[in-house]
Amino acid sequence: PQRIADRATAAWRGTPPSTASATVDMPAIVTRAQWGADESIVRGQPSYAPTVERAFVHHTVGSNSYSREQASGVVRGIQAYHVNGNGWSDIGYNFLVDRFGTIYEGRAGGMDRPVIGAQAGGFNTMSTGVALMGTFTDAAPPAEALAALHRVIAWKADVHHFHPLRTATAVSAGSSRYPEGTVVELANVSGHRDVSSTSCPGGATYAQMGDIRQQVRERAGDLIVDHSADVSRTRVVRGDPDADAVTVRAQLDPPGDWTVEVRDPLGEVVHREDGSGSDVGSVLALTGAGWTTGTYTWAVSSPGRRTATGTVAFVPPTIAGLTLSTALVPVDAAGVLDDALAVRADLWSDASWQMQVVAPDGTRVHQQQGQGSTLDAAWVDGALAPGTYQVQVAAEDAVPVARSVEVRYDLLDRVGAVEDPIGGTVTLSGATFEPGAAGRAVIARHDVFADALTGGPLAGGDGPLLLTTSDALDPRVVTELDRVLADDAIVYVLGGSAAIAPAVVEDLVARYGTVIRVAGASRFATAAAIGQLVVEQSGTSTAMVARAGPDDAAPWADALAGGAYGAWAGVPVLLSDQQQLSAATADAIGALGITDTIVLGGTAALGPAVEDALPDPTRLAGPDRTATGVEVARRLWGPEVTVEQVVLANGFEPDAWAWALAAAPLAARLQAPLLLTAGTSLSTATAGFLDDTPSVRGGRVVGPQALVSGEVAYAASDRLR
């Protein structure tokens, strides 16, 4: 069946379409369907250049002895090789010519359109490629083939208005002969070797390039070439274009009468000029303010020639550089913005603009109007709900533009937002106590958690828990103590001289008078001594027991929430070894009259033997440290107070304990349980507590962004709304 189709193709000469306005008719061309193109192997869609400015002549380097019936098969073979062998999207040539003078459609996309092929690497764009089927290094192309070559190039020259005998510059996109960016002067009808390191189109063909150009020119007839407008795009503001005029130019060969017409987007003629000669030049003055946006079409016509056309885009002004001061807007429980959202954009002289903010449900929550070349606006009104809001800007005829902004509830005030532990405890104190309001202060070493862990209940809500270096009193701590301590305040120093050097205590005594060092022979004994003071103050018969070490295992993790509860309830935190109740702790429980104990953490923190050695023990534990914190909040705080606020702290980073423990006085004063979270995502157990406790309406987030990110704080706030 394919051979029968090929015979029919070989005999076909076709009927050219009607082209009354052109002097060159489209030659008979065998279509892709007729020569049997394999469309299943074609990849993607055709690509197009703005126009065609030149033609390249090739030879296919194949047999010169194929029959008419075989010619279509040769074309199919070239397509298969170009796609499957070279990896191209389709056959590379735009047209092919067999030795009998039959022209074949090459690359798909429209024979009269500026289809970009793969026939002259580096110069494919703005060119068309015609390949003579055969090898013409020594053998001259048959006269029939050359005549067909002349016909198809003449037709393309007429369609796209390039002159077959002239030259023009082209910029290489990178070929085997010219590096990318090289400017090359090329004949408008060239051989492939003129742009690539190749012998194509064969020496015998290349020797005839001068005659080929001349024959193409003779067949092309009367031409309009090199048509252009000096403006392709102009902005229109209130009907007034930026450009003062559009000049349309072209050349006629041979000279003749010509007409230039310009039509508006509705097709109405807005300019017409007649003339005569070889040079066409017509100026459309863009005066007044009656111009509309859209595509204006210009045409150069001459009797007996193909009309040359082009367009000028009259575009509306654009709103440029729309920026928002932030991509995330925090709001309080009433939807009031923490800070105004600034909106800015670049416009044009005396532009009238409108800015509005639209909520996720489509409700407009803010609108503002103004005039000028710069839009400066601000959203200061309230939001409706968290979500993605649209900031929309419109101005006169410009296409409106928009930017999105996230609105999140911000119901937790950040405190202690200093990067180092000592500074963190100082700023926490500043956020908790008014000047002269502290009746006590507790000082612990900044790099060992154990003493600070037990110091929260001693500080209670009466004064700060501050950290300092072992061998010197940090100046920031001095400044805060000067600010916060009442005249008769007591300063407690936790730990022996190995923890806090005697010089530090001496410095404190000299400054503040009443200074008490609370220490024992071990961290267990120090905790017991601190516990004695707590019991004396509160009269409690309950104690919490937490894991004492080892330090590199983060034993403080389960106990952080307990320290905050102890500060509020006056319940001491005692320490124990992991698998056996420490002797100093056992002695203290007896001496202090402790009848109820709370075990902080699961059996991995404190084993069953510890629990068994305690009086009336209650274990508070969850599957992780955040869940343990939730258990403390539910079972210790919940039954005693209606929890309206929470304190949120990091429970995972190696030094996060400093901020969490120093927040114990704050938690006590707020009557707010301390909840733990990861630094970059709200922990599941903590989120669940917030979801299940509708009485919680606010609180504090402790530490800098590096410990508790803004996203975590916003996620917690969303659950409090």
XYZ file of C-alpha atoms in Angstrom:
721
model
C 0.000 0.000 0.000
C 2.859 2.414 0.768
C 4.407 1.848 -2.689
C 1.063 2.632 -4.343
C 0.857 5.818 -2.258
C 4.439 6.692 -3.205
C 3.662 6.268 -6.929
C 0.656 8.551 -6.536
C 2.818 11.085 -4.717
C 5.495 10.963 -7.403
C 2.915 11.771 -10.063
C 1.170 14.502 -8.007
C 1.687 18.090 -8.920
C -1.139 19.606 -6.908
C -3.106 22.811 -7.348
C -1.532 25.859 -5.718
C -3.765 27.957 -3.463
C -5.190 31.234 -4.657
C -2.715 34.059 -3.990
C -4.127 36.883 -6.039
C -2.114 39.528 -4.205
C 1.219 37.760 -4.825
C 3.347 37.486 -7.937
C 4.807 34.118 -6.842
C 2.462 31.197 -6.497
C 3.119 28.487 -3.969
C 4.768 25.645 -5.847
C 3.342 22.136 -5.790
C 4.555 20.547 -2.554
C 4.041 16.976 -1.351
C 2.607 17.207 2.133
C 3.762 15.192 5.117
C 0.605 13.104 4.987
C 1.280 12.324 1.316
C 4.885 11.224 1.790
C 3.970 9.233 4.886
C 5.598 11.164 7.751
C 5.664 9.174 10.991
C 3.883 11.628 13.270
C 4.143 9.205 16.218
C 7.852 9.904 16.629
C 7.538 13.701 16.533
C 8.325 15.296 19.895
C 6.568 18.397 21.109
C 5.092 21.258 19.121
C 6.746 23.301 16.346
C 8.652 26.447 17.280
C 8.352 29.686 15.314
C 10.562 32.683 14.616
C 9.143 36.176 14.061
C 9.864 35.861 10.336
C 12.226 34.282 7.795
C 15.167 36.437 6.677
C 17.239 33.905 4.691
C 17.349 30.458 3.120
C 20.068 27.806 3.408
C 20.735 25.254 0.684
C 21.686 21.677 1.712
C 22.231 18.246 0.218
C 21.221 15.102 2.088
C 24.382 13.042 1.285
C 22.370 10.057 0.091
C 21.926 8.072 -3.093
C 21.533 9.858 -6.412
C 19.887 6.861 -8.138
C 16.537 6.457 -6.363
C 13.377 6.166 -8.449
C 10.323 8.404 -8.303
C 8.516 5.692 -6.363
C 11.361 5.410 -3.866
C 11.692 9.158 -3.175
C 9.032 9.312 -0.454
C 10.715 6.411 1.305
C 13.990 8.320 1.224
C 12.268 11.249 2.942
C 10.800 8.905 5.564
C 14.267 7.486 6.197
C 15.697 10.972 6.683
C 12.967 11.769 9.205
C 13.644 8.554 11.149
C 17.392 9.261 11.208
C 16.962 12.872 12.319
C 14.606 11.918 15.158
C 15.939 8.542 16.306
C 19.585 9.046 15.343
C 20.201 12.745 15.971
C 17.642 13.093 18.744
C 15.835 15.986 17.052
C 12.125 16.592 17.521
C 11.309 16.090 13.827
C 12.977 16.106 10.431
C 15.472 18.950 10.374
C 14.892 20.458 6.914
C 11.955 22.730 6.169
C 11.738 21.443 2.600
C 13.350 18.685 0.513
C 13.680 18.422 -3.303
C 14.212 15.111 -5.098
C 16.196 14.637 -8.274
C 13.015 14.737 -10.350
C 12.096 18.211 -9.112
C 9.413 17.169 -6.584
C 9.259 19.355 -3.467
C 8.412 17.778 -0.091
C 7.168 19.429 3.071
C 9.780 18.925 5.788
C 9.383 19.946 9.402
C 5.771 20.299 10.490
C 4.218 23.589 11.497
C 2.948 25.251 8.329
C 4.817 25.646 5.079
C 4.076 29.377 4.825
C 5.025 30.047 8.442
C 8.485 30.818 9.945
C 8.990 27.321 11.383
C 12.332 26.863 13.171
C 14.039 23.738 11.863
C 17.265 21.923 12.738
C 19.103 22.499 9.492
C 21.737 25.166 10.197
C 22.823 24.937 13.824
C 23.331 28.378 15.343
C 21.298 30.007 12.568
C 18.061 27.991 12.559
C 15.971 30.868 13.843
C 14.841 33.309 11.119
C 15.902 30.912 8.347
C 14.418 28.190 6.181
C 16.382 25.179 4.970
C 15.905 23.423 1.618
C 17.753 20.130 1.022
C 18.545 18.593 -2.358
C 18.098 14.820 -1.959
C 21.377 13.188 -2.961
C 25.130 13.782 -2.849
C 26.406 16.685 -4.917
C 30.042 16.910 -3.972
C 31.143 16.167 -7.542
C 27.925 15.380 -9.394
C 25.906 18.459 -10.314
C 22.276 18.567 -9.170
C 19.829 17.754 -11.972
C 18.261 20.709 -13.725
C 14.797 19.611 -12.527
C 15.974 19.667 -8.899
C 17.565 23.098 -9.282
C 14.420 24.501 -10.892
C 12.327 23.237 -7.955
C 14.870 24.692 -5.506
C 14.485 28.060 -7.237
C 10.685 27.854 -7.045
C 10.403 27.069 -3.339
C 13.005 29.636 -2.213
C 11.468 32.309 -4.450
C 8.066 31.600 -2.916
C 9.479 31.821 0.646
C 11.315 35.053 -0.240
C 8.072 36.549 -1.455
C 6.045 35.291 1.537
C 8.540 36.600 4.103
C 9.834 39.585 2.116
C 13.586 38.984 1.975
C 15.642 39.837 -1.098
C 17.398 36.834 -2.687
C 20.378 38.892 -3.936
C 21.106 40.878 -0.785
C 22.966 40.239 2.426
C 22.104 40.855 6.055
C 23.759 40.401 9.431
C 22.928 37.500 11.719
C 24.084 36.681 15.239
C 25.258 33.125 15.788
C 23.595 31.117 18.535
C 26.674 28.875 18.461
C 27.690 26.780 15.455
C 30.664 24.641 14.506
C 32.030 27.603 12.581
C 30.933 30.675 14.535
C 30.906 30.856 18.366
C 27.817 32.118 20.100
C 27.382 35.872 19.783
C 29.439 36.226 16.589
C 27.948 38.725 14.140
C 28.088 37.349 10.598
C 27.274 39.020 7.284
C 25.379 36.418 5.237
C 23.875 36.265 1.785
C 20.117 35.904 2.093
C 20.443 32.711 0.053
C 23.449 30.821 1.423
C 24.947 27.364 1.460
C 25.060 25.398 4.693
C 28.866 25.609 4.729
C 28.617 29.396 5.069
C 27.630 28.952 8.738
C 28.947 25.496 9.703
C 32.134 23.484 9.312
C 30.727 21.200 6.625
C 31.020 20.557 2.906
C 27.222 20.822 2.540
C 25.563 21.482 0.098
C 28.381 19.789 -1.837
C 30.996 21.425 -3.993
C 29.036 21.021 -7.218
C 26.028 22.742 -5.704
C 27.998 25.415 -3.907
C 29.719 26.369 -7.171
C 26.295 27.324 -8.524
C 25.182 29.464 -5.546
C 25.538 32.679 -7.543
C 23.321 31.349 -10.317
C 20.881 29.935 -7.728
C 20.473 33.387 -6.178
C 19.957 34.968 -9.592
C 17.391 32.364 -10.645
C 15.516 32.764 -7.352
C 15.467 36.526 -7.838
C 14.056 36.208 -11.350
C 11.321 33.867 -10.172
C 10.463 36.046 -7.189
C 9.224 38.852 -9.438
C 8.271 42.239 -8.015
C 9.053 42.347 -4.292
C 8.392 44.328 -1.150
C 11.371 43.663 1.132
C 12.936 44.754 4.400
C 9.653 46.040 5.817
C 9.778 47.319 9.360
C 8.387 49.818 11.848
C 10.653 51.711 14.201
C 8.205 51.125 17.073
C 6.842 47.690 17.884
C 5.417 48.510 21.293
C 4.362 51.674 23.062
C 2.672 52.373 26.359
C -0.624 54.258 26.369
C -1.515 56.287 29.438
C -5.000 57.809 29.421
C -5.093 57.525 25.621
C -1.694 59.147 25.077
C 1.096 56.884 23.726
C 4.651 57.270 24.998
C 5.951 57.201 21.411
C 5.498 60.406 19.418
C 5.247 58.630 16.068
C 5.573 55.303 14.249
C 7.607 55.233 11.040
C 6.925 52.401 8.593
C 9.653 51.623 6.074
C 10.161 49.125 3.243
C 11.839 48.826 -0.138
C 10.350 48.025 -3.514
C 12.338 46.138 -6.159
C 11.712 47.258 -8.813
C 10.403 50.705 -7.820
C 6.681 51.255 -8.028
C 3.628 52.811 -6.467
C 2.997 52.004 -2.843
C 0.477 52.542 -0.070
C 0.940 52.406 3.684
C -2.121 51.850 5.846
C -2.442 51.559 9.628
C -5.569 50.110 11.198
C -6.655 50.237 14.831
C -7.658 47.157 16.870
C -11.207 47.384 15.436
C -9.933 47.410 11.855
C -10.600 51.074 11.159
C -8.015 52.905 9.041
C -6.287 55.549 11.164
C -3.504 56.413 8.702
C -2.949 56.138 4.952
C -0.226 57.443 2.722
C 0.529 56.841 -0.955
C 3.829 57.211 -2.688
C 6.086 55.989 -5.447
C 9.667 54.841 -5.801
C 11.934 52.212 -4.311
C 12.012 53.534 -0.732
C 8.856 53.420 1.347
C 8.629 55.736 4.351
C 5.482 56.825 6.131
C 5.090 58.479 9.528
C 2.057 57.989 11.748
C 2.009 60.834 14.262
C 0.706 59.699 17.644
C -0.728 63.034 18.685
C -3.606 63.629 21.040
C -5.100 61.342 23.662
C -7.549 59.315 21.597
C -5.483 56.171 21.180
C -6.701 52.891 22.549
C -4.840 49.878 23.796
C -4.604 46.845 21.558
C -2.839 45.754 18.381
C -2.498 48.225 15.531
C -1.723 46.637 12.162
C 0.289 48.311 9.435
C 0.584 47.198 5.823
C 2.748 48.136 2.856
C 1.070 47.310 -0.433
C 1.959 47.768 -4.087
C 0.079 46.597 -7.183
C 1.151 43.110 -8.239
C 3.142 42.436 -5.087
C 2.509 40.497 -1.912
C 1.484 42.907 0.867
C 3.932 43.198 3.768
C 2.420 43.590 7.208
C 3.421 44.134 10.792
C 1.995 45.177 14.109
C 2.510 47.724 16.861
C 1.282 46.827 20.330
C -0.358 49.713 22.137
C -0.139 48.427 25.682
C -1.615 49.756 28.895
C 0.733 51.025 31.595
C 2.023 48.437 34.030
C 2.110 48.415 37.786
C 5.722 47.601 38.564
C 7.613 46.594 41.671
C 4.650 45.784 43.899
C 6.182 44.955 47.267
C 4.845 44.222 50.728
C 6.737 45.007 53.898
C 6.246 41.435 55.089
C 4.885 38.142 53.815
C 3.335 37.313 57.180
C 1.043 39.535 59.237
C 0.583 38.655 62.921
C -2.712 39.688 64.523
C -4.105 39.537 68.040
C -7.236 37.703 69.159
C -9.427 40.561 67.904
C -7.755 40.470 64.485
C -5.830 43.709 65.055
C -2.548 43.819 63.148
C 0.595 43.897 65.273
C 2.145 46.280 62.747
C 0.771 47.947 59.622
C 1.437 46.174 56.335
C 3.178 48.640 54.021
C 2.380 48.362 50.310
C 4.437 50.028 47.570
C 4.420 50.039 43.762
C 5.800 52.110 40.883
C 3.196 53.745 38.638
C 3.317 56.704 36.239
C 2.773 60.429 36.418
C -0.453 61.378 38.201
C -1.715 57.801 38.169
C -4.982 57.197 40.017
C -4.675 53.989 42.021
C -6.654 51.792 44.360
C -5.342 49.240 46.856
C -7.524 46.707 48.614
C -7.010 43.710 50.872
C -9.264 40.705 50.357
C -9.783 37.980 52.946
C -9.721 34.256 52.056
C -13.528 34.217 51.828
C -13.537 37.092 49.330
C -14.526 39.798 51.817
C -12.780 43.130 51.302
C -11.280 44.146 54.637
C -9.390 47.260 53.554
C -9.482 49.771 50.717
C -7.351 52.822 49.990
C -7.118 55.232 47.061
C -4.567 57.761 45.933
C -2.804 59.483 43.069
C 0.808 59.839 41.994
C 3.699 58.065 40.334
C 4.354 55.955 43.433
C 1.826 53.968 45.407
C 2.492 54.136 49.126
C -0.261 52.561 51.167
C -0.713 50.632 54.385
C -3.123 48.066 55.743
C -3.848 49.033 59.322
C -7.346 47.614 59.792
C -8.222 44.268 61.334
C -8.278 40.811 59.779
C -11.197 38.393 59.803
C -9.449 35.074 60.295
C -6.068 33.464 59.689
C -5.251 32.454 56.147
C -3.982 33.791 52.839
C -5.068 37.350 52.049
C -4.704 39.068 48.677
C -3.324 42.585 48.380
C -4.715 43.863 45.079
C -3.605 47.022 43.293
C -5.389 48.594 40.347
C -4.572 51.786 38.459
C -6.413 53.211 35.459
C -5.972 50.980 32.367
C -3.202 48.849 33.846
C -3.677 45.146 34.398
C -4.321 44.763 38.143
C -1.625 43.016 40.138
C -1.776 41.181 43.436
C 0.447 39.706 46.097
C -0.506 37.253 48.790
C 0.207 37.673 52.475
C -0.301 35.182 55.278
C -2.270 36.294 58.325
C -1.573 34.386 61.533
C -2.742 34.871 65.083
C -0.014 36.046 67.438
C -1.378 35.421 70.934
C 1.850 34.450 72.660
C 4.203 37.270 73.591
C 7.846 36.341 73.043
C 10.082 36.803 76.086
C 13.719 35.995 76.756
C 14.566 36.478 73.073
C 18.328 36.641 73.607
C 20.681 34.134 72.007
C 22.785 33.186 75.069
C 21.467 31.522 78.263
C 22.643 34.220 80.675
C 21.119 36.996 78.599
C 17.981 34.907 78.210
C 17.459 34.630 81.963
C 18.089 38.348 82.423
C 15.497 39.313 79.805
C 13.037 36.813 81.261
C 13.409 38.538 84.613
C 12.819 41.883 82.953
C 9.617 40.579 81.388
C 8.382 39.166 84.714
C 9.190 41.665 87.465
C 8.713 45.379 87.868
C 11.605 47.426 89.329
C 12.121 46.715 93.034
C 9.419 44.014 93.020
C 11.549 40.948 93.756
C 11.857 39.782 97.329
C 14.480 37.263 96.357
C 16.706 36.154 93.502
C 18.185 32.733 92.801
C 21.596 32.482 91.112
C 22.824 29.272 89.464
C 25.627 28.221 87.168
C 24.871 28.789 83.481
C 26.265 25.574 82.018
C 25.082 22.845 84.433
C 21.363 22.256 84.693
C 21.045 20.403 88.016
C 21.046 23.300 90.475
C 18.884 25.495 88.231
C 16.420 22.612 87.876
C 15.729 22.616 91.591
C 15.963 26.414 91.926
C 12.662 27.275 90.239
C 10.516 26.283 93.245
C 12.848 28.281 95.523
C 12.438 31.408 93.401
C 8.697 30.828 93.091
C 6.863 33.894 91.928
C 8.815 36.161 94.270
C 11.968 36.674 92.216
C 13.990 35.704 89.166
C 16.106 32.647 88.527
C 19.300 34.008 86.943
C 22.338 32.268 85.536
C 25.952 33.398 85.561
C 29.385 32.016 84.842
C 31.081 29.973 87.539
C 33.935 32.370 88.284
C 32.433 35.823 87.798
C 29.160 37.623 88.168
C 27.949 38.530 84.692
C 27.517 42.349 84.373
C 24.042 41.859 82.880
C 23.020 39.927 85.980
C 24.304 42.770 88.166
C 22.283 45.294 86.188
C 19.138 43.203 86.492
C 19.595 42.586 90.218
C 20.074 46.310 90.762
C 16.819 46.923 88.927
C 14.592 44.197 90.308
C 15.573 43.555 93.956
C 13.671 45.084 96.841
C 15.759 46.654 99.597
C 15.373 43.670 101.949
C 15.661 40.973 99.288
C 17.586 37.750 99.750
C 19.930 36.377 97.082
C 20.278 32.583 97.015
C 23.353 31.062 95.379
C 22.882 27.427 94.370
C 25.726 24.943 94.583
C 29.092 24.729 96.248
C 32.284 26.572 95.395
C 32.910 24.244 92.437
C 29.656 25.486 90.933
C 29.796 29.170 91.934
C 33.189 30.510 93.018
C 33.548 32.208 96.424
C 34.489 35.445 94.666
C 31.040 35.559 93.096
C 29.379 35.210 96.497
C 31.659 37.886 97.949
C 30.711 40.215 95.128
C 27.022 39.588 95.788
C 27.411 40.172 99.523
C 29.180 43.443 98.888
C 26.385 44.579 96.605
C 23.216 43.228 98.182
C 23.917 42.232 101.781
C 21.872 39.114 102.466
C 23.277 36.282 100.381
C 22.724 32.612 101.216
C 24.655 29.823 99.527
C 22.572 26.634 99.352
C 24.813 23.644 98.725
C 25.483 20.021 99.535
C 28.168 17.476 98.894
C 26.501 16.409 95.641
C 23.769 17.608 93.331
C 21.396 15.307 95.250
C 22.341 16.951 98.531
C 22.106 20.432 97.024
C 18.619 19.639 95.759
C 17.690 18.359 99.222
C 18.955 21.561 100.845
C 16.989 23.662 98.373
C 13.955 21.465 98.977
C 14.164 22.103 102.697
C 13.894 25.860 102.082
C 10.936 25.354 99.743
C 9.106 23.171 102.259
C 9.782 25.662 105.037
C 8.231 28.401 102.947
C 5.206 26.512 101.585
C 4.586 23.844 104.205
C 3.977 21.257 101.486
C 4.215 17.514 102.081
C 4.600 16.779 98.380
C 7.829 16.550 96.417
C 8.690 15.944 92.770
C 11.528 13.630 91.863
C 13.515 14.028 88.639
C 16.468 12.309 87.034
C 19.829 13.786 87.986
C 22.034 12.657 85.165
C 24.142 11.906 83.271
C 24.389 15.415 81.843
C 24.938 14.303 78.232
C 21.613 12.409 78.237
C 19.490 15.564 78.686
C 18.010 14.295 81.974
C 16.298 17.653 82.439
C 13.867 16.972 79.604
C 11.017 15.457 81.632
C 11.578 17.766 84.602
C 11.276 21.180 82.907
C 7.512 21.370 83.280
C 7.839 20.222 86.906
C 10.071 23.150 87.790
C 7.414 25.626 86.645
C 4.703 23.826 88.627
C 6.940 23.722 91.691
C 7.506 27.478 91.461
C 3.764 28.089 91.512
C 2.703 25.412 94.027
C 5.714 25.570 96.345
C 6.631 21.938 95.666
C 10.361 21.083 95.670
C 12.161 19.144 92.953
C 14.462 16.423 94.322
C 16.946 14.438 92.258
C 17.678 10.752 91.959
C 19.822 8.312 90.083
C 18.109 6.573 87.211
C 17.768 3.069 88.687
C 18.027 3.608 92.447
C 16.760 6.315 94.774
C 19.713 8.373 95.881
C 20.514 8.202 99.589
C 20.561 11.964 100.064
C 17.123 12.197 98.476
C 15.744 9.353 100.588
C 17.023 11.063 103.707
C 15.526 14.372 102.683
C 12.108 12.825 102.030
C 12.096 11.487 105.532
C 13.442 14.626 107.161
C 11.021 16.906 105.323
C 7.950 14.825 106.120
C 7.148 14.165 102.478
C 4.113 11.891 102.214
C 3.317 12.223 98.494
C 5.738 12.096 95.592
C 5.474 12.828 91.895
C 7.802 10.941 89.577
C 8.641 13.075 86.508
C 9.096 10.976 83.378
C 8.769 7.386 82.304
C 10.774 4.357 83.389
C 13.561 5.302 80.992
C 14.055 8.420 83.120
C 13.487 6.918 86.575
C 13.228 3.161 86.852
C 10.606 1.174 88.795
C 12.976 0.707 91.743
C 13.053 4.457 92.300
C 9.276 4.655 92.198
C 8.933 1.746 94.625
C 11.185 3.502 97.157
C 9.053 6.649 97.225
C 6.068 7.362 99.451
C 2.683 7.259 97.687
C 4.224 7.840 94.225
C 2.370 9.159 91.153
C 4.216 8.878 87.867
C 3.584 11.596 85.289
C 4.847 10.453 81.924
C 4.011 10.413 78.255
C 5.522 8.840 75.167
C 7.943 11.772 74.906
C 9.032 14.779 76.943
C 6.362 17.035 75.431
C 3.673 14.558 76.426
C 5.122 14.437 79.937
C 4.812 18.215 80.075
C 1.179 17.895 79.046
C 0.603 15.350 81.827
C 2.015 17.849 84.340
C -0.312 20.530 82.956
C -3.392 18.297 83.013
C -2.908 16.479 86.308
C -1.156 19.062 88.452
C -2.259 22.457 87.190
C -5.652 21.546 85.753
C -7.417 20.356 88.891
C -6.295 23.407 90.854
C -6.749 26.366 88.479
C -8.534 27.218 85.287
C -5.611 27.418 82.894
C -5.967 30.621 80.890
C -2.338 31.076 79.812
C 0.601 28.845 78.949
C 4.346 29.242 78.710
C 5.815 27.576 75.617
C 9.501 26.605 75.559
C 11.900 24.438 73.563
C 12.427 21.048 75.175
C 14.982 19.562 72.803
C 17.997 21.772 72.083
C 21.029 21.003 74.325
C 20.973 24.357 76.160
C 17.204 24.930 75.970
C 16.873 24.008 79.651
C 18.256 27.426 80.668
C 15.324 29.379 79.199
C 12.722 26.815 80.305
C 13.921 26.676 83.907
C 14.356 30.442 84.157
C 10.743 30.786 83.011
C 9.507 29.093 86.223
C 8.895 32.403 88.078
C 7.032 33.754 85.058
C 4.858 30.623 84.951
C 4.170 30.981 88.676
C 3.067 34.595 88.357
C 0.888 33.858 85.318
C -0.500 30.659 86.859
C 0.479 29.122 83.526
C 1.849 25.603 82.953
C 5.055 25.255 80.968
C 4.577 23.297 77.730
C 7.381 21.937 75.574
C 7.794 21.878 71.825
C 10.306 21.249 69.101
C 11.944 24.350 67.658
C 10.497 24.313 64.152
C 7.175 22.483 64.527
C 4.565 22.498 67.244
C 4.762 19.183 69.060
C 1.741 16.940 68.711
C 1.062 16.485 72.422
C 1.291 20.221 73.095
C -0.996 20.984 70.160
C -3.489 18.490 71.517
C -3.482 20.135 74.951
C -4.169 23.540 73.407
C -6.963 22.090 71.295
C -8.550 20.433 74.333
C -8.242 23.382 76.726
C -10.563 26.155 75.493
C -9.863 28.272 78.566
C -6.343 29.032 77.308
C -6.389 32.387 75.522
C -2.762 33.505 75.523
C 0.585 33.298 77.229
C 4.273 33.547 76.480
C 6.752 31.883 74.150
C 10.209 31.659 75.680
C 13.511 32.178 73.902
C 14.721 33.466 70.535
C 13.538 32.295 67.126
C 16.395 29.821 67.046
C 14.764 27.947 69.930
C 11.076 28.444 69.136
C 10.406 29.611 65.594
C 7.738 32.102 64.683
C 5.892 29.347 62.842
C 5.621 27.342 66.072
C 4.312 30.373 67.938
C 1.746 31.068 65.195
C 0.670 27.426 65.099
C 0.083 27.523 68.849
C -1.778 30.823 68.570
C -4.095 29.414 65.888
C -5.241 26.856 68.469
C -5.940 29.496 71.084
C -8.278 31.597 68.957
